[in-house]
Amino acid sequence: MPTQPKLILMAKSTFSLLLFCLLMMPFKASAQTQPSEHSYISIADGSSQPYWIYLPPHYSPQKKYPLAVLLHGYDPGITKYNAWLPGKEIWSIFTNAGFVLAVPYGRRNSDFVDIGEDDVLRVRQETMQRYSIDAQRVFLIGVSMGAYGVYADALHHPDKWRAAATISGRTDFYLWFNLNRDDLPDWKKVLFDANDPRHLARNALHLPFYIQHGAMDQVVDVENSRRFVADLQKLNYAFRYEEYPYAGHYMYFEGKPYEKIVHWLKAVPSVISPPHEVRLTTGTLRDGKTDWAQITAFDRYDQLASIDAKVVENNIVEVTTSNVAGFELTPPKVLFSGKKDIQLQLNGVLLPQEYDAGKKIIYPQEAPPQSFPGYKTAHRSGPIKACFRDPFLAVYGTTDPIDQIHAWQFVSQWQQYADGIPPMKADKDVTSEDLEKYNLILFGTPDSNLLLDKIADKLPVKFVNDGYQIGQKYFSGKNIGVIFCYPSPFSTQRMIVVQTGLYWGEALPINHKWDLLPDYIIYNDSIDEEDSLRDEDKTNHALIAGFFDHHWNVEK
């Protein structure tokens, strides 16, 4: 008995020594026990956005690894501190197979489009810079909401991904919202179509898909996958489809679907040579580029635009377009024979001009306009929500308190949606550096906002007689509002968004607040019932709405 305290003391001493040795050992994060968390600073709102990396066992910078980017499902409780992350049963399937796995935050529940899509692309870029990645083997994978994000993001940028895989994903906006597309005005159709996988399916020419869905899915109807598969079949594109007769929506919490994805990805061959043919359909100039073709102008911005370009014999590039007013081609020189000059065959007509192989082909050849407002470009165009994807600053007028209330409301809604707090200033505090650095989100009228007062004569919407005029049409009344985007008169690189009168979208959910805003809209406090059969997905009724043409005139 007398020796017991000594034994306890010795045990405590031994434990302390072991603990001391462990603490003194150099710490090395193990991909087999937990992910490493990273972050970047968003160029749009200046916020810190996290992402998580899982490395293969014995990762070495001297080797090249395939990269899988995994997009998460919808989670109403998700935050930066309570992130949606895969369990070990799932992430170890990738890492044990030799993949680097990256999991973007995706701005909470953004559907991984717009600012959420920028998050995916930034995480892709950051991971490829930080780790030793095989650029020919970068894959995009998603589940549920993230599966929709895979469709949208991969089809917006098919040249950035070698293959894509989805589980329980939606592909058809009109099926999802129970809408009849023919009931909608053109400006709403293109806002839906621009992110609708079925309308972008032809972009998957060089992008194989592996699609998995449960036939008993009561969240996302399996008909979504069936329809998209039918689209790929008609196009004669590469895909694999697997439907599980007795599986429901949440089959993605099990490891088996991921094992099949990894097995399939490992068999996808690398592609080193540039493609002879490219195809692209887009609803925006921002998403108008793939491989060596870029759409630089639409005939009309309330419709999708498409381009097919193919290098054929005799150094001819066959180009077929729809709703395209301008394009640029940069086909690699390796695609041509030894002859120096190349020609374009545009929509079946061989053009007389000759071009140098390996140099940019611009059609049509035209000098940029020297006067304001110029023409639309990829980062100087609508729709309105596009202006929130570059650096932006909320600016309120100081003579009417409602301007500051609306600015705070906007900033608060952005924080709830995108988990970032953008900068905000009073009109009198905006500096010349701000005018050059930011897209300006201007709240108020020329009477209440100093910046709006300075540029009112340059804007397409006129503030007249207690109402608003656009073109030859005039609107007035108590419960109406205006939102429009336009090139900034303060900067040749930036945009402005003007919000005046009735605040937009009180009947819309936080993660779809700006989805259905075109370049301009004047609206009232009535609700459009045709937007969706869901009570929470309703927009204000438009008195007039649409897009500006390429030179910022109201489309007729």
Coordinates of C-alpha atoms in Angstrom, one line a residue:
M1 CA 0.0 0.0 0.0
P2 CA 2.8 2.5 0.8
T3 CA 4.1 2.1 -2.7
Q4 CA 0.9 3.1 -4.5
P5 CA 1.5 6.9 -4.5
K6 CA 4.9 6.3 -6.0
L7 CA 3.4 4.1 -8.8
I8 CA 0.8 6.8 -9.5
L9 CA 3.6 9.5 -9.5
M10 CA 5.7 7.4 -11.9
A11 CA 2.7 6.8 -14.2
K12 CA 2.0 10.5 -14.2
S13 CA 5.6 11.3 -14.9
T14 CA 5.7 8.8 -17.8
F15 CA 2.5 10.2 -19.2
S16 CA 3.9 13.8 -18.9
L17 CA 7.1 12.8 -20.7
L18 CA 5.2 11.1 -23.5
L19 CA 3.0 14.2 -23.9
F20 CA 6.0 16.5 -23.9
C21 CA 7.7 14.4 -26.6
L22 CA 4.5 14.5 -28.7
L23 CA 4.2 18.2 -28.4
M24 CA 7.8 18.7 -29.3
M25 CA 7.5 16.6 -32.5
P26 CA 7.1 18.6 -35.7
F27 CA 3.4 18.8 -36.6
K28 CA 2.5 17.6 -40.1
A29 CA -1.2 17.8 -41.1
S30 CA -2.3 14.4 -42.3
A31 CA -4.8 14.1 -45.2
Q32 CA -5.8 10.8 -43.7
T33 CA -7.2 12.4 -40.5
Q34 CA -8.5 15.8 -41.6
P35 CA -8.6 18.4 -44.4
S36 CA -6.5 21.5 -44.5
E37 CA -8.5 24.7 -44.6
H38 CA -7.5 27.5 -46.8
S39 CA -9.0 30.8 -47.9
Y40 CA -8.7 33.6 -50.5
I41 CA -9.9 37.2 -50.6
S42 CA -12.7 37.7 -53.0
I43 CA -12.2 40.4 -55.7
A44 CA -15.9 41.1 -55.7
D45 CA -16.8 42.0 -52.1
G46 CA -13.4 41.8 -50.3
S47 CA -14.5 38.9 -48.1
S48 CA -12.4 35.9 -47.0
Q49 CA -13.9 32.7 -48.6
P50 CA -12.8 29.3 -47.3
Y51 CA -12.2 26.0 -49.1
W52 CA -10.8 22.6 -48.0
I53 CA -8.2 20.4 -49.4
Y54 CA -7.6 16.6 -48.9
L55 CA -4.3 15.2 -50.1
P56 CA -3.4 11.6 -51.1
P57 CA -1.2 9.7 -48.6
H58 CA 2.5 10.5 -49.1
Y59 CA 1.7 13.5 -51.3
S60 CA 4.8 14.7 -53.0
P61 CA 5.3 18.0 -55.0
Q62 CA 7.6 16.0 -57.3
K63 CA 4.5 14.1 -58.7
K64 CA 1.5 15.3 -60.7
Y65 CA -1.9 14.5 -59.3
P66 CA -5.4 14.5 -60.7
L67 CA -7.7 17.1 -59.1
A68 CA -11.4 16.5 -58.2
V69 CA -13.4 19.5 -57.1
L70 CA -16.5 18.5 -55.1
L71 CA -19.6 20.7 -54.9
H72 CA -21.8 20.2 -51.9
G73 CA -25.6 19.9 -51.6
Y74 CA -28.1 22.5 -50.2
D75 CA -27.8 23.0 -46.4
P76 CA -29.9 25.7 -44.8
G77 CA -27.6 25.8 -41.7
I78 CA -24.3 26.1 -43.6
T79 CA -21.8 28.8 -42.6
K80 CA -18.1 29.2 -42.9
Y81 CA -17.8 27.7 -39.4
N82 CA -20.3 24.9 -40.0
A83 CA -19.3 23.9 -43.5
W84 CA -20.7 21.0 -45.6
L85 CA -17.7 18.6 -45.8
P86 CA -17.6 15.0 -46.9
G87 CA -17.0 12.3 -44.3
K88 CA -13.9 10.1 -44.2
E89 CA -15.8 7.3 -46.0
I90 CA -16.1 9.6 -49.0
W91 CA -13.0 11.7 -49.1
S92 CA -10.7 8.8 -48.5
I93 CA -12.1 7.1 -51.7
F94 CA -10.5 10.0 -53.6
T95 CA -7.3 10.4 -51.7
N96 CA -6.6 6.7 -51.6
A97 CA -7.0 6.6 -55.4
G98 CA -4.4 9.3 -55.7
F99 CA -6.6 12.4 -56.2
V100 CA -6.3 15.8 -54.6
L101 CA -9.8 16.7 -53.5
A102 CA -10.9 20.3 -53.2
V103 CA -14.2 21.3 -51.6
P104 CA -15.3 25.0 -52.2
Y105 CA -17.6 26.7 -49.8
G106 CA -19.7 28.1 -52.7
R107 CA -21.0 31.1 -50.9
R108 CA -23.5 29.0 -48.8
N109 CA -26.3 28.0 -51.1
S110 CA -25.6 29.9 -54.2
D111 CA -26.4 27.0 -56.5
F112 CA -22.7 27.5 -57.5
V113 CA -23.7 30.0 -60.2
D114 CA -22.8 33.7 -60.5
I115 CA -20.7 34.6 -57.4
G116 CA -20.8 30.9 -56.4
E117 CA -19.4 29.9 -59.8
D118 CA -16.6 32.4 -59.3
D119 CA -15.9 30.6 -56.0
V120 CA -15.5 27.3 -57.8
L121 CA -13.2 28.7 -60.5
R122 CA -11.1 30.5 -57.9
V123 CA -10.7 27.4 -55.8
R124 CA -9.7 25.5 -58.9
Q125 CA -7.1 28.2 -59.6
E126 CA -5.8 28.4 -56.1
T127 CA -5.5 24.6 -55.7
M128 CA -3.6 24.3 -59.0
Q129 CA -1.2 27.0 -57.9
R130 CA -0.7 25.6 -54.4
Y131 CA -0.3 21.9 -55.3
S132 CA 1.2 19.8 -58.0
I133 CA -1.8 19.1 -60.3
D134 CA -2.0 17.5 -63.7
A135 CA -3.7 20.2 -65.7
Q136 CA -5.0 17.6 -68.1
R137 CA -6.9 15.8 -65.3
V138 CA -9.1 18.3 -63.5
F139 CA -12.6 17.0 -62.8
L140 CA -15.8 18.6 -61.4
I141 CA -18.1 16.5 -59.2
G142 CA -21.3 17.5 -57.4
V143 CA -24.3 16.2 -55.4
S144 CA -27.9 17.6 -55.3
M145 CA -27.6 21.4 -55.5
G146 CA -23.9 20.9 -56.2
A147 CA -24.8 18.5 -59.1
Y148 CA -26.7 21.3 -60.7
G149 CA -23.7 23.5 -60.1
V150 CA -21.6 21.0 -61.9
Y151 CA -23.9 21.1 -64.9
A152 CA -24.0 24.9 -65.0
D153 CA -20.3 25.6 -64.3
A154 CA -18.9 22.9 -66.5
L155 CA -21.1 23.8 -69.4
H156 CA -20.2 27.5 -69.0
H157 CA -16.5 26.6 -69.1
P158 CA -16.2 23.2 -70.7
D159 CA -12.5 23.9 -71.5
K160 CA -11.6 24.0 -67.8
W161 CA -12.7 20.5 -66.9
R162 CA -11.7 17.1 -68.3
A163 CA -14.9 15.4 -67.2
A164 CA -17.8 15.9 -64.9
A165 CA -19.9 13.7 -62.6
T166 CA -23.2 14.3 -60.9
I167 CA -25.4 12.6 -58.3
S168 CA -29.1 13.5 -57.8
G169 CA -28.9 16.7 -59.9
R170 CA -31.5 18.9 -61.6
T171 CA -31.0 19.8 -65.2
D172 CA -34.2 21.5 -66.3
F173 CA -35.3 24.8 -64.8
Y174 CA -38.7 24.6 -66.3
L175 CA -39.4 21.2 -64.8
W176 CA -37.9 22.3 -61.4
F177 CA -40.0 25.4 -61.2
N178 CA -43.0 23.8 -62.9
L179 CA -43.1 26.5 -65.6
N180 CA -44.3 26.7 -69.2
R181 CA -41.4 28.4 -71.0
D182 CA -43.8 29.7 -73.7
D183 CA -45.6 31.8 -71.0
L184 CA -42.5 33.9 -70.2
P185 CA -41.3 37.0 -72.0
D186 CA -38.0 36.7 -73.9
W187 CA -36.0 38.6 -71.3
K188 CA -37.0 36.1 -68.6
K189 CA -36.4 33.1 -70.8
V190 CA -32.8 34.0 -71.5
L191 CA -32.2 34.6 -67.8
F192 CA -33.4 31.1 -67.1
D193 CA -31.8 29.6 -70.2
A194 CA -28.3 31.1 -69.5
N195 CA -27.9 28.7 -66.5
D196 CA -30.2 25.9 -67.7
P197 CA -28.1 22.7 -68.3
R198 CA -30.5 21.4 -71.0
H199 CA -30.1 24.6 -73.0
L200 CA -26.3 24.4 -72.7
A201 CA -25.9 20.7 -73.3
R202 CA -24.2 21.1 -76.7
N203 CA -21.3 22.7 -74.9
A204 CA -20.3 19.2 -73.7
L205 CA -18.7 18.3 -77.1
H206 CA -15.4 17.4 -75.4
L207 CA -16.7 17.0 -71.8
P208 CA -17.9 13.5 -70.8
F209 CA -20.5 13.2 -68.0
Y210 CA -21.1 10.4 -65.5
I211 CA -24.6 10.8 -64.2
Q212 CA -26.1 8.9 -61.3
H213 CA -29.7 9.3 -60.0
G214 CA -32.1 7.4 -57.8
A215 CA -35.5 6.5 -59.4
M216 CA -37.2 7.1 -56.0
D217 CA -35.8 10.6 -55.6
Q218 CA -38.6 12.8 -54.1
V219 CA -36.5 16.0 -54.0
V220 CA -35.1 16.2 -57.5
D221 CA -37.3 14.2 -60.0
V222 CA -35.2 11.6 -61.8
E223 CA -36.8 12.9 -65.0
N224 CA -34.2 15.7 -64.8
S225 CA -31.4 13.2 -65.4
R226 CA -33.4 11.3 -68.0
R227 CA -34.0 14.4 -70.1
F228 CA -30.4 15.5 -70.0
V229 CA -29.2 12.0 -71.0
A230 CA -31.7 12.1 -73.9
D231 CA -30.2 15.5 -74.9
L232 CA -26.6 14.0 -74.9
Q233 CA -27.8 10.9 -76.8
K234 CA -29.2 13.2 -79.6
L235 CA -26.0 15.0 -79.8
N236 CA -24.0 11.7 -79.9
Y237 CA -21.9 12.9 -77.0
A238 CA -19.9 10.7 -74.5
F239 CA -21.6 10.0 -71.2
R240 CA -22.4 7.3 -68.7
Y241 CA -25.8 7.1 -67.0
E242 CA -26.7 4.9 -64.0
E243 CA -30.1 4.9 -62.5
Y244 CA -30.8 3.1 -59.2
P245 CA -34.3 1.6 -59.1
Y246 CA -34.7 1.8 -55.3
A247 CA -32.5 4.7 -54.3
G248 CA -33.7 8.1 -53.1
H249 CA -32.2 11.6 -53.2
Y250 CA -29.7 11.1 -50.4
M251 CA -27.8 8.2 -52.0
Y252 CA -24.8 10.6 -52.1
F253 CA -24.2 10.0 -48.4
E254 CA -23.1 6.5 -49.2
G255 CA -19.6 5.7 -50.5
K256 CA -20.6 3.4 -53.5
P257 CA -21.5 6.2 -56.0
Y258 CA -18.1 7.9 -55.3
E259 CA -16.2 4.6 -55.8
K260 CA -17.9 4.3 -59.2
I261 CA -17.0 7.9 -60.0
V262 CA -13.4 7.5 -59.1
H263 CA -13.2 4.3 -61.1
W264 CA -14.7 6.1 -64.1
L265 CA -12.5 9.2 -63.8
K266 CA -9.3 7.0 -63.7
A267 CA -10.3 5.6 -67.1
V268 CA -11.0 9.0 -68.7
P269 CA -8.0 9.6 -71.0
S270 CA -6.0 12.8 -70.9
V271 CA -6.3 15.1 -73.9
I272 CA -3.1 16.8 -74.9
S273 CA -3.8 18.1 -78.4
P274 CA -6.1 21.1 -78.9
P275 CA -9.5 20.3 -80.4
H276 CA -10.2 20.8 -84.1
E277 CA -13.8 21.6 -83.3
V278 CA -15.4 23.8 -80.6
R279 CA -19.0 24.5 -79.7
L280 CA -20.5 27.1 -77.4
T281 CA -24.0 28.3 -76.5
T282 CA -24.2 31.1 -74.0
G283 CA -26.7 33.7 -72.6
T284 CA -24.0 36.2 -71.5
L285 CA -20.8 37.6 -72.9
R286 CA -19.0 36.7 -69.6
D287 CA -19.6 33.0 -70.4
G288 CA -18.9 33.5 -74.1
K289 CA -15.5 31.8 -74.3
T290 CA -14.2 28.3 -74.6
D291 CA -11.0 26.8 -76.0
W292 CA -10.2 28.9 -79.0
A293 CA -13.5 30.6 -79.7
Q294 CA -15.1 33.6 -78.1
I295 CA -18.4 35.4 -78.8
T296 CA -17.9 39.1 -78.5
A297 CA -21.3 40.5 -79.5
F298 CA -24.9 39.3 -79.7
D299 CA -27.4 40.4 -82.3
R300 CA -29.9 40.4 -79.5
Y301 CA -29.2 40.0 -75.7
D302 CA -32.6 38.6 -74.9
Q303 CA -31.8 35.4 -76.7
L304 CA -29.0 32.7 -76.4
A305 CA -26.1 33.0 -78.8
S306 CA -24.1 30.1 -80.2
I307 CA -21.0 29.4 -82.3
D308 CA -19.5 26.3 -83.9
A309 CA -16.0 26.5 -85.2
K310 CA -14.1 23.7 -87.0
V311 CA -10.7 23.5 -88.7
V312 CA -11.1 21.5 -92.0
E313 CA -9.0 20.8 -95.0
N314 CA -7.2 23.5 -97.0
N315 CA -6.7 25.6 -93.8
I316 CA -10.4 26.6 -93.8
V317 CA -12.2 27.4 -90.5
E318 CA -15.9 26.6 -90.8
V319 CA -17.9 28.8 -88.5
T320 CA -21.6 28.6 -87.9
T321 CA -23.3 31.1 -85.7
S322 CA -26.7 31.9 -84.3
N323 CA -27.5 35.3 -82.8
V324 CA -23.9 36.3 -83.0
A325 CA -22.8 39.8 -84.2
G326 CA -19.1 39.4 -83.4
F327 CA -16.5 36.7 -82.5
E328 CA -12.8 36.1 -82.0
L329 CA -10.9 32.9 -82.9
T330 CA -7.5 31.9 -81.7
P331 CA -7.0 28.4 -83.2
P332 CA -3.6 27.0 -82.4
K333 CA -1.2 27.0 -85.3
V334 CA -0.7 23.2 -84.9
L335 CA -4.2 22.7 -86.3
F336 CA -3.2 24.0 -89.7
S337 CA -1.0 22.6 -92.5
G338 CA 2.3 24.3 -93.6
K339 CA 0.4 26.9 -95.7
K340 CA 0.5 30.2 -93.9
D341 CA -2.8 31.8 -94.8
I342 CA -6.2 30.5 -93.6
Q343 CA -9.8 31.4 -94.5
L344 CA -13.1 31.6 -92.8
Q345 CA -16.3 30.0 -94.1
L346 CA -19.0 31.8 -92.2
N347 CA -22.5 30.3 -92.2
G348 CA -21.8 28.6 -95.5
V349 CA -20.1 31.5 -97.3
L350 CA -16.3 31.5 -97.9
L351 CA -15.0 35.0 -97.0
P352 CA -12.4 36.5 -99.3
Q353 CA -10.1 37.7 -96.4
E354 CA -7.1 35.7 -95.5
Y355 CA -5.7 35.4 -92.0
D356 CA -2.4 34.4 -90.5
A357 CA -2.4 31.0 -88.8
G358 CA -1.6 31.3 -85.1
K359 CA -2.9 34.9 -84.8
K360 CA -6.2 36.1 -83.5
I361 CA -9.1 36.2 -86.0
I362 CA -11.5 39.1 -85.3
Y363 CA -14.9 39.3 -86.9
P364 CA -16.0 41.8 -87.9
Q365 CA -12.9 44.0 -88.1
E366 CA -14.0 47.3 -86.5
A367 CA -12.4 50.0 -84.4
P368 CA -13.7 50.4 -80.9
P369 CA -16.0 53.4 -80.4
Q370 CA -14.3 56.4 -78.8
S371 CA -17.3 58.0 -77.2
F372 CA -19.3 57.0 -74.1
P373 CA -20.8 54.5 -73.4
G374 CA -18.9 52.3 -75.9
Y375 CA -20.0 48.7 -76.5
K376 CA -20.6 45.7 -74.3
T377 CA -17.7 43.5 -73.2
A378 CA -17.4 40.4 -71.1
H379 CA -16.9 42.4 -67.9
R380 CA -18.8 45.5 -68.9
S381 CA -22.3 44.2 -69.6
G382 CA -25.4 42.9 -67.9
P383 CA -27.5 41.4 -66.6
I384 CA -27.6 43.3 -63.3
K385 CA -26.3 40.4 -61.1
A386 CA -23.1 40.3 -63.2
C387 CA -22.1 43.6 -61.7
F388 CA -21.8 41.9 -58.3
R389 CA -19.1 39.6 -59.6
D390 CA -16.5 42.3 -60.0
P391 CA -15.4 44.7 -57.2
F392 CA -18.5 46.7 -56.1
L393 CA -19.4 49.4 -53.7
A394 CA -22.8 50.3 -52.3
V395 CA -23.4 54.1 -52.3
Y396 CA -26.3 55.8 -50.7
G397 CA -27.6 59.4 -51.0
T398 CA -27.4 61.6 -47.9
T399 CA -30.4 63.8 -48.3
D400 CA -33.1 61.1 -48.2
P401 CA -32.9 58.5 -45.3
I402 CA -34.6 55.8 -47.4
D403 CA -31.5 55.6 -49.6
Q404 CA -29.4 54.5 -46.7
I405 CA -32.1 52.1 -45.5
H406 CA -32.1 50.5 -49.0
A407 CA -28.3 50.3 -49.1
W408 CA -28.2 48.6 -45.7
Q409 CA -30.9 46.3 -46.9
F410 CA -28.9 45.3 -49.9
V411 CA -25.7 44.8 -48.0
S412 CA -27.6 42.7 -45.4
Q413 CA -29.1 40.5 -48.1
W414 CA -25.8 40.1 -49.8
Q415 CA -24.3 38.9 -46.5
Q416 CA -27.1 36.4 -46.0
Y417 CA -26.7 35.1 -49.6
A418 CA -23.0 35.3 -50.2
D419 CA -21.5 35.4 -46.7
G420 CA -19.5 38.5 -47.4
I421 CA -20.0 42.1 -46.4
P422 CA -19.3 44.5 -49.3
P423 CA -18.1 48.0 -48.7
M424 CA -20.7 50.8 -48.4
K425 CA -20.3 54.6 -48.4
A426 CA -22.2 57.8 -48.4
D427 CA -22.1 59.6 -51.7
K428 CA -20.1 62.5 -50.3
D429 CA -17.4 60.1 -49.1
V430 CA -16.7 58.3 -52.4
T431 CA -13.2 59.0 -53.7
S432 CA -11.7 59.2 -57.2
E433 CA -10.0 55.9 -56.4
D434 CA -13.3 54.4 -55.6
L435 CA -14.8 55.5 -58.9
E436 CA -12.0 53.7 -60.8
K437 CA -11.9 50.6 -58.6
Y438 CA -15.5 49.7 -58.1
N439 CA -18.8 49.0 -59.9
L440 CA -21.1 51.4 -58.1
I441 CA -24.4 50.3 -56.7
L442 CA -26.2 53.6 -56.4
F443 CA -29.3 54.1 -54.2
G444 CA -31.5 57.1 -54.6
T445 CA -32.3 59.7 -57.3
P446 CA -30.4 62.6 -58.8
D447 CA -32.1 64.8 -56.1
S448 CA -30.8 62.6 -53.2
N449 CA -27.6 61.1 -54.5
L450 CA -24.7 63.4 -55.5
L451 CA -23.2 60.8 -57.9
L452 CA -26.4 60.2 -59.7
D453 CA -26.9 64.0 -60.0
K454 CA -23.5 64.2 -61.7
I455 CA -24.3 61.6 -64.4
A456 CA -28.1 61.8 -64.8
D457 CA -27.9 63.3 -68.3
K458 CA -25.9 60.3 -69.4
L459 CA -28.2 57.6 -68.2
P460 CA -30.8 55.7 -70.3
V461 CA -33.5 56.1 -67.6
K462 CA -34.6 59.6 -67.0
F463 CA -36.1 60.9 -63.7
V464 CA -38.9 63.2 -64.8
N465 CA -42.2 64.5 -63.4
D466 CA -42.2 62.2 -60.3
G467 CA -41.7 59.2 -62.6
Y468 CA -39.3 57.4 -64.9
Q469 CA -38.8 57.5 -68.7
I470 CA -36.9 55.0 -70.8
G471 CA -37.0 55.5 -74.5
Q472 CA -40.4 57.0 -75.4
K473 CA -42.2 55.2 -72.5
Y474 CA -43.1 57.0 -69.2
F475 CA -44.1 55.4 -65.9
S476 CA -45.2 57.0 -62.6
G477 CA -47.0 56.1 -59.5
K478 CA -46.4 55.5 -55.7
N479 CA -45.4 51.9 -55.6
I480 CA -43.0 51.5 -58.5
G481 CA -39.2 51.1 -58.6
V482 CA -36.4 51.0 -61.1
I483 CA -33.2 49.0 -61.3
F484 CA -30.8 49.1 -64.3
C485 CA -27.1 48.6 -65.0
Y486 CA -25.1 50.8 -67.4
P487 CA -21.4 51.6 -68.1
S488 CA -20.0 53.9 -65.5
P489 CA -19.5 57.4 -66.7
F490 CA -16.7 57.6 -64.1
S491 CA -14.5 54.8 -65.5
T492 CA -13.9 53.1 -68.8
Q493 CA -13.7 49.7 -67.0
R494 CA -16.6 49.8 -64.5
M495 CA -20.3 49.6 -64.3
I496 CA -23.1 51.2 -62.3
V497 CA -26.3 49.8 -60.9
V498 CA -29.1 52.2 -60.0
Q499 CA -31.8 51.3 -57.5
T500 CA -34.6 53.8 -57.1
G501 CA -38.0 53.8 -55.6
L502 CA -39.7 50.6 -54.5
Y503 CA -37.1 48.1 -53.2
W504 CA -36.9 45.0 -55.4
G505 CA -37.8 41.4 -54.7
E506 CA -39.5 41.4 -51.3
A507 CA -41.3 38.1 -52.2
L508 CA -38.0 36.4 -53.3
P509 CA -35.9 34.0 -51.3
I510 CA -32.5 35.2 -50.3
N511 CA -30.5 32.9 -52.6
H512 CA -32.5 33.9 -55.7
K513 CA -32.9 37.6 -55.0
W514 CA -31.3 38.9 -58.3
D515 CA -31.8 35.9 -60.6
L516 CA -34.5 37.5 -62.8
L517 CA -33.1 41.0 -63.3
P518 CA -32.2 41.8 -66.9
D519 CA -30.3 45.0 -67.9
Y520 CA -33.2 47.3 -66.9
I521 CA -36.6 46.9 -65.3
I522 CA -39.3 49.2 -64.1
Y523 CA -41.7 47.4 -61.8
N524 CA -44.5 47.8 -59.3
D525 CA -45.5 46.0 -56.1
S526 CA -47.7 43.4 -57.8
I527 CA -46.3 39.9 -58.0
D528 CA -45.8 37.8 -61.2
E529 CA -47.6 34.6 -60.5
E530 CA -46.2 32.9 -63.7
D531 CA -42.6 32.9 -62.3
S532 CA -43.1 29.7 -60.2
L533 CA -45.8 27.7 -58.5
R534 CA -43.8 28.1 -55.3
D535 CA -45.1 30.9 -53.2
E536 CA -41.6 32.0 -52.2
D537 CA -40.3 32.4 -55.8
K538 CA -42.2 35.5 -57.1
T539 CA -40.8 38.6 -58.7
N540 CA -42.3 42.0 -58.9
H541 CA -44.4 42.7 -61.9
A542 CA -42.5 44.4 -64.7
L543 CA -44.0 47.4 -66.3
I544 CA -41.1 47.3 -68.8
A545 CA -37.9 45.2 -68.8
G546 CA -35.3 44.0 -71.1
F547 CA -31.7 44.3 -72.4
F548 CA -29.7 47.0 -74.0
D549 CA -28.2 46.2 -77.4
H550 CA -24.4 46.0 -78.0
H551 CA -24.1 49.8 -78.0
W552 CA -26.2 50.3 -74.9
N553 CA -29.4 51.3 -76.7
V554 CA -32.8 49.9 -75.7
E555 CA -33.4 46.8 -77.8
K556 CA -36.5 47.1 -80.0

